[in-house]
PDB file of C-alpha atoms and ligand atoms in Angstrom:
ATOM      1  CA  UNK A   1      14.307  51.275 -48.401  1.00 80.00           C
ATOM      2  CA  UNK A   2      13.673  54.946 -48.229  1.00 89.00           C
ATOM      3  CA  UNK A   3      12.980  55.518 -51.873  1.00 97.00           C
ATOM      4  CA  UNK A   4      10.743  54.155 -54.629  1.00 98.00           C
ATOM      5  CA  UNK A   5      12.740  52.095 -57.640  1.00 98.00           C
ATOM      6  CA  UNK A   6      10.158  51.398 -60.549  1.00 98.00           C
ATOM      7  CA  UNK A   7      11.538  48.756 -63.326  1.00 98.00           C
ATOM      8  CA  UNK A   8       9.852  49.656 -66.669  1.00 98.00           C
ATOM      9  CA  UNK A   9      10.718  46.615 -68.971  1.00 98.00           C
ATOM     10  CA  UNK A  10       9.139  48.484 -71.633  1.00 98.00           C
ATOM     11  CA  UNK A  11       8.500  45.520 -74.705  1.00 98.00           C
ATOM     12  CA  UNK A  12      11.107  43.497 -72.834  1.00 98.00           C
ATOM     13  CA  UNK A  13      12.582  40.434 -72.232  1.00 98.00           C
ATOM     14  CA  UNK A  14      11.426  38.315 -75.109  1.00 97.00           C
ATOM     15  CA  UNK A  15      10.632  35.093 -73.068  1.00 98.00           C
ATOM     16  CA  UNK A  16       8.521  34.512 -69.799  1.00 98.00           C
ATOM     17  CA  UNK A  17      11.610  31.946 -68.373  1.00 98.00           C
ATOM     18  CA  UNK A  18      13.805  35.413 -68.445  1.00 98.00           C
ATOM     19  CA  UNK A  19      11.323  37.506 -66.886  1.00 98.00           C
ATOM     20  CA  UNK A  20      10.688  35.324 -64.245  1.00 98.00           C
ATOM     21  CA  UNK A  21      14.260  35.243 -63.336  1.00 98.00           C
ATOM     22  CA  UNK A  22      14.661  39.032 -63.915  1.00 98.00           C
ATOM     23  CA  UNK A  23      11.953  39.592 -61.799  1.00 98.00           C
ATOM     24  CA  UNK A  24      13.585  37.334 -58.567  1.00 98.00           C
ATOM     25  CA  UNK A  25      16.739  39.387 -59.310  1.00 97.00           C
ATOM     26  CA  UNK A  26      14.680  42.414 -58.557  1.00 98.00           C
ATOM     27  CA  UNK A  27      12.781  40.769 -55.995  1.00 98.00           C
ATOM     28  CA  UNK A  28      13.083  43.731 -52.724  1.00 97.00           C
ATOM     29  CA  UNK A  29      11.042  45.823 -50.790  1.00 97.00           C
ATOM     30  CA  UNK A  30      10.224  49.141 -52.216  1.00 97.00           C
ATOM     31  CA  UNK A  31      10.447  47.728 -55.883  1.00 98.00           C
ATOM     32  CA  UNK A  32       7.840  47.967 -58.259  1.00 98.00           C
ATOM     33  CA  UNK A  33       8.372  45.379 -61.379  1.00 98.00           C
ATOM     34  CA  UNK A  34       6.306  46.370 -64.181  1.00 99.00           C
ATOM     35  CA  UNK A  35       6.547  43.868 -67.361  1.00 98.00           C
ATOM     36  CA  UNK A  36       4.584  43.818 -70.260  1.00 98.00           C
ATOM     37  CA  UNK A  37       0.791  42.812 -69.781  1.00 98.00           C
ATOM     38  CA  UNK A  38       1.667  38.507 -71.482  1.00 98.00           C
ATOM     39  CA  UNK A  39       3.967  37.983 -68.069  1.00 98.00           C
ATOM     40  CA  UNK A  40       2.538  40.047 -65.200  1.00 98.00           C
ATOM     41  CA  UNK A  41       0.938  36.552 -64.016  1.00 98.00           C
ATOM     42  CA  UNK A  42       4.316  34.406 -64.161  1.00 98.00           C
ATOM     43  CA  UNK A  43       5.797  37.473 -62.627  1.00 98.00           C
ATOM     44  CA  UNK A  44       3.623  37.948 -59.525  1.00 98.00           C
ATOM     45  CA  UNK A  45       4.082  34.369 -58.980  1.00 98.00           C
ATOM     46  CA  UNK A  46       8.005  34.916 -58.854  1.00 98.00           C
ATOM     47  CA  UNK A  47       7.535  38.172 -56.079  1.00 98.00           C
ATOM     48  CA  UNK A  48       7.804  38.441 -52.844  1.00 98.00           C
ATOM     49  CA  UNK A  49       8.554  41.628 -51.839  1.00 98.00           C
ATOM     50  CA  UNK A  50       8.590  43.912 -54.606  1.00 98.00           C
ATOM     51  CA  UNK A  51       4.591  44.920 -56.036  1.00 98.00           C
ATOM     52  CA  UNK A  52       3.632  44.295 -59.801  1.00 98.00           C
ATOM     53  CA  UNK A  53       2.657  47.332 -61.635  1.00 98.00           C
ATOM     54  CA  UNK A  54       1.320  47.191 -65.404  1.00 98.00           C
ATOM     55  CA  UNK A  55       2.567  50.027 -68.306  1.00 98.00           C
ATOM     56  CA  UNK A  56      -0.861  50.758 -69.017  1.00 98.00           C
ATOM     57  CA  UNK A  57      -4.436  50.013 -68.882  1.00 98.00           C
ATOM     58  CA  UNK A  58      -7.859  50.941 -70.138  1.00 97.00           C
ATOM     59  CA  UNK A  59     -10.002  54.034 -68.691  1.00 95.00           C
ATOM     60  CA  UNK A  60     -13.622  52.412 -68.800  1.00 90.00           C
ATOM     61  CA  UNK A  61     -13.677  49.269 -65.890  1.00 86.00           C
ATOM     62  CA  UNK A  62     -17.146  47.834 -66.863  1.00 84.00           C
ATOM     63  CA  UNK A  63     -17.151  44.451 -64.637  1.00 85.00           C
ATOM     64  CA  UNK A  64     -17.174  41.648 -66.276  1.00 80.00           C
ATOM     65  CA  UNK A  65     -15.943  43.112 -69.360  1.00 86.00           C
ATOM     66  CA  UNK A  66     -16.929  45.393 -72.063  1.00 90.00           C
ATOM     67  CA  UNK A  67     -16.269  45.437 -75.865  1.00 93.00           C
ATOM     68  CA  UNK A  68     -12.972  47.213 -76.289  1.00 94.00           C
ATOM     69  CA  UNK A  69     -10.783  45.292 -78.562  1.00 95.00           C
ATOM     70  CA  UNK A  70      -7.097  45.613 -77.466  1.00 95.00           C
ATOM     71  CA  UNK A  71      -7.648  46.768 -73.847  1.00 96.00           C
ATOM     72  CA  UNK A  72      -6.929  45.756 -70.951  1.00 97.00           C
ATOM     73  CA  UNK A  73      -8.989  46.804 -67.444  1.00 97.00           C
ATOM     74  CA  UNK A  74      -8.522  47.813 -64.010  1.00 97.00           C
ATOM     75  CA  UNK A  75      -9.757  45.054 -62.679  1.00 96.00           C
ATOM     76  CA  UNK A  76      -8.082  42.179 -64.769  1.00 97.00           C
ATOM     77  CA  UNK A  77      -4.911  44.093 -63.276  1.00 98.00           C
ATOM     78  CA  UNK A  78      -6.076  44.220 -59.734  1.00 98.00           C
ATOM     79  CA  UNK A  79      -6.865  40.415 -60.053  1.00 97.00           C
ATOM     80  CA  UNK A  80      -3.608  39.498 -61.833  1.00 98.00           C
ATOM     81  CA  UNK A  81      -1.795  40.991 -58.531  1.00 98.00           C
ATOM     82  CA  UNK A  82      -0.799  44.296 -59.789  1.00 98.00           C
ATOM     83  CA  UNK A  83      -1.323  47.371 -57.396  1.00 98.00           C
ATOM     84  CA  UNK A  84       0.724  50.062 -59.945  1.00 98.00           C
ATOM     85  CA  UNK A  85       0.212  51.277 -63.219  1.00 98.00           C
ATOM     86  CA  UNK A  86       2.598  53.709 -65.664  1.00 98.00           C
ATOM     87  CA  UNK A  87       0.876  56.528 -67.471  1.00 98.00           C
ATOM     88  CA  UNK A  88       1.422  59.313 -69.473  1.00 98.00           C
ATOM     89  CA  UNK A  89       4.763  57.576 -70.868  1.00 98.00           C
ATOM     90  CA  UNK A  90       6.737  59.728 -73.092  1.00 98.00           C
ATOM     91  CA  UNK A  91       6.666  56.829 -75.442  1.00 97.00           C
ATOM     92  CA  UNK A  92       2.873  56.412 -75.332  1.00 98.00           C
ATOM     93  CA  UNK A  93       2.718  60.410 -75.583  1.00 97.00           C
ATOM     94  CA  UNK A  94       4.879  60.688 -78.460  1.00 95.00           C
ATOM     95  CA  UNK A  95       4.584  57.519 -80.671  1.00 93.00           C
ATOM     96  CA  UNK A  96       0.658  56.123 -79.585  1.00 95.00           C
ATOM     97  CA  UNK A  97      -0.718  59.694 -79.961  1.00 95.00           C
ATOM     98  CA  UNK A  98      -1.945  59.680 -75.807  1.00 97.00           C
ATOM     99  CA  UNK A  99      -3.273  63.059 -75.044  1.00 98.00           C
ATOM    100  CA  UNK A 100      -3.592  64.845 -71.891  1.00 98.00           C
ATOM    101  CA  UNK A 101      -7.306  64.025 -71.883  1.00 97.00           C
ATOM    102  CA  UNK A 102      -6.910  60.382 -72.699  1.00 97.00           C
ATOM    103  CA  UNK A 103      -4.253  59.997 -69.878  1.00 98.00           C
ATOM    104  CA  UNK A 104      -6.212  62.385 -67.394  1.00 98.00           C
ATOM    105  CA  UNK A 105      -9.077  59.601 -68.081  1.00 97.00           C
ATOM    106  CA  UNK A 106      -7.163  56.793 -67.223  1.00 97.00           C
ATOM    107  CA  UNK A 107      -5.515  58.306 -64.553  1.00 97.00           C
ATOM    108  CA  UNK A 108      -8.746  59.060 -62.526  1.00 96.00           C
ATOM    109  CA  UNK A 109     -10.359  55.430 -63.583  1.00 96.00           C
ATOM    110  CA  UNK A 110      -7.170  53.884 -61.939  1.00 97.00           C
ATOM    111  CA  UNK A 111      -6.984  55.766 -58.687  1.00 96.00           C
ATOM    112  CA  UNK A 112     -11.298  55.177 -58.478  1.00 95.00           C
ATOM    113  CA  UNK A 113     -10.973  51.921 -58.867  1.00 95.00           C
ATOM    114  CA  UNK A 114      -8.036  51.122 -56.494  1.00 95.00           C
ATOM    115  CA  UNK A 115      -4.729  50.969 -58.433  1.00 97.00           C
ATOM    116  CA  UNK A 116      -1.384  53.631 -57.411  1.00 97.00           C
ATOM    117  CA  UNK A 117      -0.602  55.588 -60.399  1.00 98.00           C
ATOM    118  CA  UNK A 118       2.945  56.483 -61.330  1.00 98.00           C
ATOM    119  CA  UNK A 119       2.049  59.226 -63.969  1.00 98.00           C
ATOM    120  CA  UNK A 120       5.257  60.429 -65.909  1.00 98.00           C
ATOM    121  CA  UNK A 121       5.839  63.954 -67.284  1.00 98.00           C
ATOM    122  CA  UNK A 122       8.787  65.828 -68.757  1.00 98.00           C
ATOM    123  CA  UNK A 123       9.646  68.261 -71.108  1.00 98.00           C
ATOM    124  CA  UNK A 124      11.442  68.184 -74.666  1.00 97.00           C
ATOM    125  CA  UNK A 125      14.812  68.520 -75.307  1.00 97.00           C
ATOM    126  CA  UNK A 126      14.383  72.534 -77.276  1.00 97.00           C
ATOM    127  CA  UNK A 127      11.530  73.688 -74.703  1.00 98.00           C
ATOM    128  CA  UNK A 128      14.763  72.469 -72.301  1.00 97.00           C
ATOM    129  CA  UNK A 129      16.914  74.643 -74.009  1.00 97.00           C
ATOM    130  CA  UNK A 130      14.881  77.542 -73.154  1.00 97.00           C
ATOM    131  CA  UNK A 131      15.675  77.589 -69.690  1.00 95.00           C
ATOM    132  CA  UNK A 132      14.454  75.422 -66.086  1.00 95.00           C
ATOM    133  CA  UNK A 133      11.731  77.858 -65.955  1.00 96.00           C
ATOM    134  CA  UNK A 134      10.109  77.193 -68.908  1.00 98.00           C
ATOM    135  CA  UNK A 135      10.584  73.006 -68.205  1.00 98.00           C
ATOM    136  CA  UNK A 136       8.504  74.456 -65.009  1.00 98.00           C
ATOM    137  CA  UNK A 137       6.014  75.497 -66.606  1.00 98.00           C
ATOM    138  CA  UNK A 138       5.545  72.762 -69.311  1.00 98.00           C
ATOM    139  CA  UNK A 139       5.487  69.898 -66.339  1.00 98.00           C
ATOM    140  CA  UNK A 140       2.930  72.274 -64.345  1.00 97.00           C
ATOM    141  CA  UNK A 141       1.343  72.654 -67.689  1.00 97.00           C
ATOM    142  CA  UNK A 142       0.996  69.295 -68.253  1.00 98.00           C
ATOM    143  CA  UNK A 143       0.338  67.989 -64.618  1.00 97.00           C
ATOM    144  CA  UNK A 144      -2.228  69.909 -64.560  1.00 96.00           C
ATOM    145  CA  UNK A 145      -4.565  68.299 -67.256  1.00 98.00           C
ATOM    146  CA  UNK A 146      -3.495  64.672 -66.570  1.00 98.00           C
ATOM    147  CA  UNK A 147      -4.756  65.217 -63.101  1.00 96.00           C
ATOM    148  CA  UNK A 148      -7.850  67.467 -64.009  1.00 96.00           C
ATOM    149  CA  UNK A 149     -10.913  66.854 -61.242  1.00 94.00           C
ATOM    150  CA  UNK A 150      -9.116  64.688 -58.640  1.00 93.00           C
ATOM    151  CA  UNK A 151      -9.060  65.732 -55.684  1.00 89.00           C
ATOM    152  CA  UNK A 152      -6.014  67.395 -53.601  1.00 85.00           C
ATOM    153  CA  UNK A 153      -6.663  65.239 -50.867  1.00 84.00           C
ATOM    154  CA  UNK A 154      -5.560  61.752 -53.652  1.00 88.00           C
ATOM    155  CA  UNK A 155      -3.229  64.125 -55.432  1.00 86.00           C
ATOM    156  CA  UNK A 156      -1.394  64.179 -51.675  1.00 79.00           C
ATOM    157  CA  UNK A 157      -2.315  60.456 -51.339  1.00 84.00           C
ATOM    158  CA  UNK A 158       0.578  57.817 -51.170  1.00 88.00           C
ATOM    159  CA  UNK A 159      -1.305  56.488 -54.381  1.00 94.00           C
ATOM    160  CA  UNK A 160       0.223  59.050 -56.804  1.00 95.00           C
ATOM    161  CA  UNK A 161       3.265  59.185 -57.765  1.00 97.00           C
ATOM    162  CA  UNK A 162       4.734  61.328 -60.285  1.00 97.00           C
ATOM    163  CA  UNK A 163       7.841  60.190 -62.458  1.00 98.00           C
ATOM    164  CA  UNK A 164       9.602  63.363 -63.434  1.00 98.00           C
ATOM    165  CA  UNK A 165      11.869  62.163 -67.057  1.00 98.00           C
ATOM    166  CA  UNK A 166      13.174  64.834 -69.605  1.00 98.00           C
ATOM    167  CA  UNK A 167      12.286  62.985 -72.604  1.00 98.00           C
ATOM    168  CA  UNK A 168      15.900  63.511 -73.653  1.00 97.00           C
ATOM    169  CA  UNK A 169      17.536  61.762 -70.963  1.00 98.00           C
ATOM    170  CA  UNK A 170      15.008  58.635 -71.864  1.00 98.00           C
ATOM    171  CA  UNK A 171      17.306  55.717 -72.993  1.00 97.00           C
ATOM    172  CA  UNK A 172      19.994  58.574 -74.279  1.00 97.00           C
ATOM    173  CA  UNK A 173      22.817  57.729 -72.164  1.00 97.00           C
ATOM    174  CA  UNK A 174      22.181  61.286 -70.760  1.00 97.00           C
ATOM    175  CA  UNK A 175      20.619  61.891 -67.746  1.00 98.00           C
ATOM    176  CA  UNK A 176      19.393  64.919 -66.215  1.00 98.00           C
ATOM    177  CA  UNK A 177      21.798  67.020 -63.686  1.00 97.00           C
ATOM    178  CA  UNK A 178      20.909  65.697 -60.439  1.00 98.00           C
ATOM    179  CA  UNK A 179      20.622  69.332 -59.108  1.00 98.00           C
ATOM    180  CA  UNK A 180      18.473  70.509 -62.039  1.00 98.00           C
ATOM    181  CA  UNK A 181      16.504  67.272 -61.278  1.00 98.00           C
ATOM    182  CA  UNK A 182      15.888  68.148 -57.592  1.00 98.00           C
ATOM    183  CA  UNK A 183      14.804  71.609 -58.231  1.00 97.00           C
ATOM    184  CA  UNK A 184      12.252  70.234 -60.537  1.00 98.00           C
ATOM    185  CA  UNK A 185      11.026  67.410 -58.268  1.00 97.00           C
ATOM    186  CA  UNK A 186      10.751  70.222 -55.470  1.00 96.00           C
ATOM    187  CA  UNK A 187       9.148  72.386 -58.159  1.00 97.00           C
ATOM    188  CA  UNK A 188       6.529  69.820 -58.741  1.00 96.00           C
ATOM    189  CA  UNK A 189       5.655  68.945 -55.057  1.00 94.00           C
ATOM    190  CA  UNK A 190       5.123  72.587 -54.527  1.00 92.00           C
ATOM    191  CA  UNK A 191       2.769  73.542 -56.343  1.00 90.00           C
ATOM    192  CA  UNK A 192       1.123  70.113 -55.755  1.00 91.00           C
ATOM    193  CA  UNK A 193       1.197  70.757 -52.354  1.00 83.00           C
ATOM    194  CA  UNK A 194      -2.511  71.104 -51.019  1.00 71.00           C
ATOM    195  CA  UNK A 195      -3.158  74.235 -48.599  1.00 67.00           C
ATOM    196  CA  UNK A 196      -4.248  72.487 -46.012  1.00 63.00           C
ATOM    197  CA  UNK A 197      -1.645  70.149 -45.464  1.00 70.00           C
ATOM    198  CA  UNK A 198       2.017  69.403 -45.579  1.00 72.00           C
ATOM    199  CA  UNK A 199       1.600  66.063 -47.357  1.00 78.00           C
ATOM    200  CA  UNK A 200       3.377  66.410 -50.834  1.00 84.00           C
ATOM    201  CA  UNK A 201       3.503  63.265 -53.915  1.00 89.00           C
ATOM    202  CA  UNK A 202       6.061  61.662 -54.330  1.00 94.00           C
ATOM    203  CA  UNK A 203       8.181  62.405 -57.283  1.00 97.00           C
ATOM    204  CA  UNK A 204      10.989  59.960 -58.997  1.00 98.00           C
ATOM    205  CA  UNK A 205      13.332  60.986 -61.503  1.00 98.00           C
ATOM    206  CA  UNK A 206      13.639  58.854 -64.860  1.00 98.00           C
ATOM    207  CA  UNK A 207      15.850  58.776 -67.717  1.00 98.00           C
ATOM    208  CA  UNK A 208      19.187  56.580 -67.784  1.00 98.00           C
ATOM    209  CA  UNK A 209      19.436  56.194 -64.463  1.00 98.00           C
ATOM    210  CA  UNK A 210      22.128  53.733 -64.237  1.00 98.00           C
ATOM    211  CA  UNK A 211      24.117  52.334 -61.289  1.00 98.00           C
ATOM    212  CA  UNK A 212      26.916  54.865 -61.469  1.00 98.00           C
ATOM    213  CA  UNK A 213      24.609  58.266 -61.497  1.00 98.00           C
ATOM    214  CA  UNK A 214      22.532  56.629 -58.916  1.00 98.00           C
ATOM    215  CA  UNK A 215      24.280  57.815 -55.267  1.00 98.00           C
ATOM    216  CA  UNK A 216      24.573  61.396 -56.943  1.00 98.00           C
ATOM    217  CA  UNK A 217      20.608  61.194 -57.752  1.00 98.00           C
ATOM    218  CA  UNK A 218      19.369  60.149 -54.497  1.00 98.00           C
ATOM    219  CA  UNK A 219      21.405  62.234 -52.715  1.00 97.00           C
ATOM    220  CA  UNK A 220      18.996  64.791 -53.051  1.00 97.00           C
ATOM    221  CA  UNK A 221      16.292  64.283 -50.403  1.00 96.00           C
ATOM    222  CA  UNK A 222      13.215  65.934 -53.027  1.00 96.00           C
ATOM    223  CA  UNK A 223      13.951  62.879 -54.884  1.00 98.00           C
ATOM    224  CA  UNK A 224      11.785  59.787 -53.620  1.00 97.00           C
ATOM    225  CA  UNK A 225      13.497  57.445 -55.933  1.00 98.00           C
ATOM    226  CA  UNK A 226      13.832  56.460 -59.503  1.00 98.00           C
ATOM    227  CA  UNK A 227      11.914  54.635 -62.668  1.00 98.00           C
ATOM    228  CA  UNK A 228      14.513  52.473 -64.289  1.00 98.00           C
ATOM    229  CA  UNK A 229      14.509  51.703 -67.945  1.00 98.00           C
ATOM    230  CA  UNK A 230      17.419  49.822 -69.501  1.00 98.00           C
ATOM    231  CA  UNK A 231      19.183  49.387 -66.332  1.00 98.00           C
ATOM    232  CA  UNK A 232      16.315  47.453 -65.155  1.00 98.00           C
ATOM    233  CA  UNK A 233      16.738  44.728 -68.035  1.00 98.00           C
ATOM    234  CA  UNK A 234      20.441  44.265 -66.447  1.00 98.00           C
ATOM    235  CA  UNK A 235      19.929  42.216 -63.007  1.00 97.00           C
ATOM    236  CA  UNK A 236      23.492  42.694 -61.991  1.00 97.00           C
ATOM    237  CA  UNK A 237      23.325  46.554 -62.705  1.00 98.00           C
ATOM    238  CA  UNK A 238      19.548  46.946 -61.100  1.00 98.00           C
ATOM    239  CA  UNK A 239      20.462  44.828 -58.105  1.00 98.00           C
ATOM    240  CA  UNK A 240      23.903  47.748 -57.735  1.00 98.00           C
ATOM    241  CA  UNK A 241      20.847  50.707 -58.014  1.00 98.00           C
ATOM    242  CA  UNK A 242      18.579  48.959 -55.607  1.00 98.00           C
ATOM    243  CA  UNK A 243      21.434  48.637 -52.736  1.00 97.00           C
ATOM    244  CA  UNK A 244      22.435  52.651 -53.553  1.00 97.00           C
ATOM    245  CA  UNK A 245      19.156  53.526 -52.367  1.00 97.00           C
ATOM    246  CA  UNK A 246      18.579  51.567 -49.847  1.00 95.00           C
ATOM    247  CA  UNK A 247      21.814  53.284 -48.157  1.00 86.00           C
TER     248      UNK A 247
HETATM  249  P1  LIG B   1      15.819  54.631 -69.364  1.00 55.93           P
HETATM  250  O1  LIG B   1      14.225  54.668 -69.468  1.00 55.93           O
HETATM  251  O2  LIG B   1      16.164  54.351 -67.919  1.00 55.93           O
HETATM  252  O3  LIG B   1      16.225  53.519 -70.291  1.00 55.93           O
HETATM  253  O4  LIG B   1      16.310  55.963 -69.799  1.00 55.93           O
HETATM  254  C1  LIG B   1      13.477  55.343 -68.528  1.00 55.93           C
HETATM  255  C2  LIG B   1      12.016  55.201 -68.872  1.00 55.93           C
HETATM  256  O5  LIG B   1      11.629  55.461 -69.995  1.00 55.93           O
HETATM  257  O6  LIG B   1      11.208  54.774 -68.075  1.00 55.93           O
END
């Protein structure tokens, strides 16, 4: 498969027999499961193909441990099996209070210590309303401090990934037009473009991605593939996106 299809379970399912099976329903090559941090052991077990990514983790990685109530570190998720982890999720941004500094620390302890990062951005619904230019500049805006002092050579790396999702086309039913989507993904990879090389992130698009918006989505060749929400919790529906992109 071409193009990269994160499942973000979010605080889902509610039992460790369902995401077990879930997670052999979404069992394929260029898959990345990430449940939440109580079944990312039962679900490694249950992959074979796909990689285990976490939705968050801690910025400090003292080995053996340190006292931080709560968190979870980069190594406990390297040893669990994981090799991805989600930051800078709207829903951390918005209702955990994440900043662009926390994220920008967690980001560079992940990629230091060995884990890909898939590091969402997107804009609000009214600075949307303003116009594509000014989404533009709010992503660049914002890409810009989560990835503060790392290098262009791992900003080019295969072990960034950025997840472009409006934060109105989250779970809304709405998703973005895939042309206005596109733009923004080639948007993105320009400027983060080193310029000394051609090699360019990869950027998904996110935000109700479901299996009947999926063909017109990855149609668009500046789109390296998708992270999945609520369509991910539906194996029938995610097993309909994964076969779309792997056309
Ligand atoms: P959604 O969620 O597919 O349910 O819109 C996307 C996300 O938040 O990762």
């Amino acid at each position: 498969m071409n193009k990269l299809i994160v499942a973000n379970w979010k605080m889902n399912p509610s039992s460790e027999s369902e995401a077990i099976q879930l997670a052999k329903a979404s069992d394929e090559k260029g898959v990345v499961v990430c449940p939440p941090f109580p079944f990312l052991g039962a679900v490694k077990n249950a992959l074979r193909k796909a990689d285990l990514g976490a939705q968050d983790v801690f910025w400090q990685n003292p080995i053996p441990g340190g006292a931080f109530t709560g968190e979870v570190s980069i190594s406990m998720l390297k040893k669990i099996g994981a090799s991805y982890v989600i930051l800078g999720h709207s829903e951390r941004r918005n209702y955990l209070g994440e900043t662009d500094e926390i994220i920008n620390q967690k980001v560079k302890s992940a990629l230091a210590f060995g884990l890909k990062v898939i590091l969402c951005v997107g804009e609000s619904l009214s600075t949307r309303r303003e116009g594509l230019s000014q989404a533009e500049s709010f992503v660049k805006n914002q890409i810009t401090k989560d990835l503060k002092g790392i290098p262009s050579s791992v900003i080019s790396s295969k072990s960034l990934v950025i997840a472009y999702e409006p934060i109105w086309a989250i779970g809304t039913g709405k998703a973005d037009k895939p042309e206005d989507s596109a733009s923004m993904a080639a948007y993105i990879k320009d400027f983060l473009k080193p310029k000394t090389s051609n090699l360019k992130p990869n950027v998904l698009y996110g935000g109700s991605v479901t299996s009947l918006n999926a063909a017109r989505i990855f149609e668009h060749q500046e789109i390296d593939g998708a992270l999945v929400g609520g369509a991910s919790l539906k194996t029938e529906e995610f097993k309909k996106i994964i076969k779309i992109a792997s056309k």
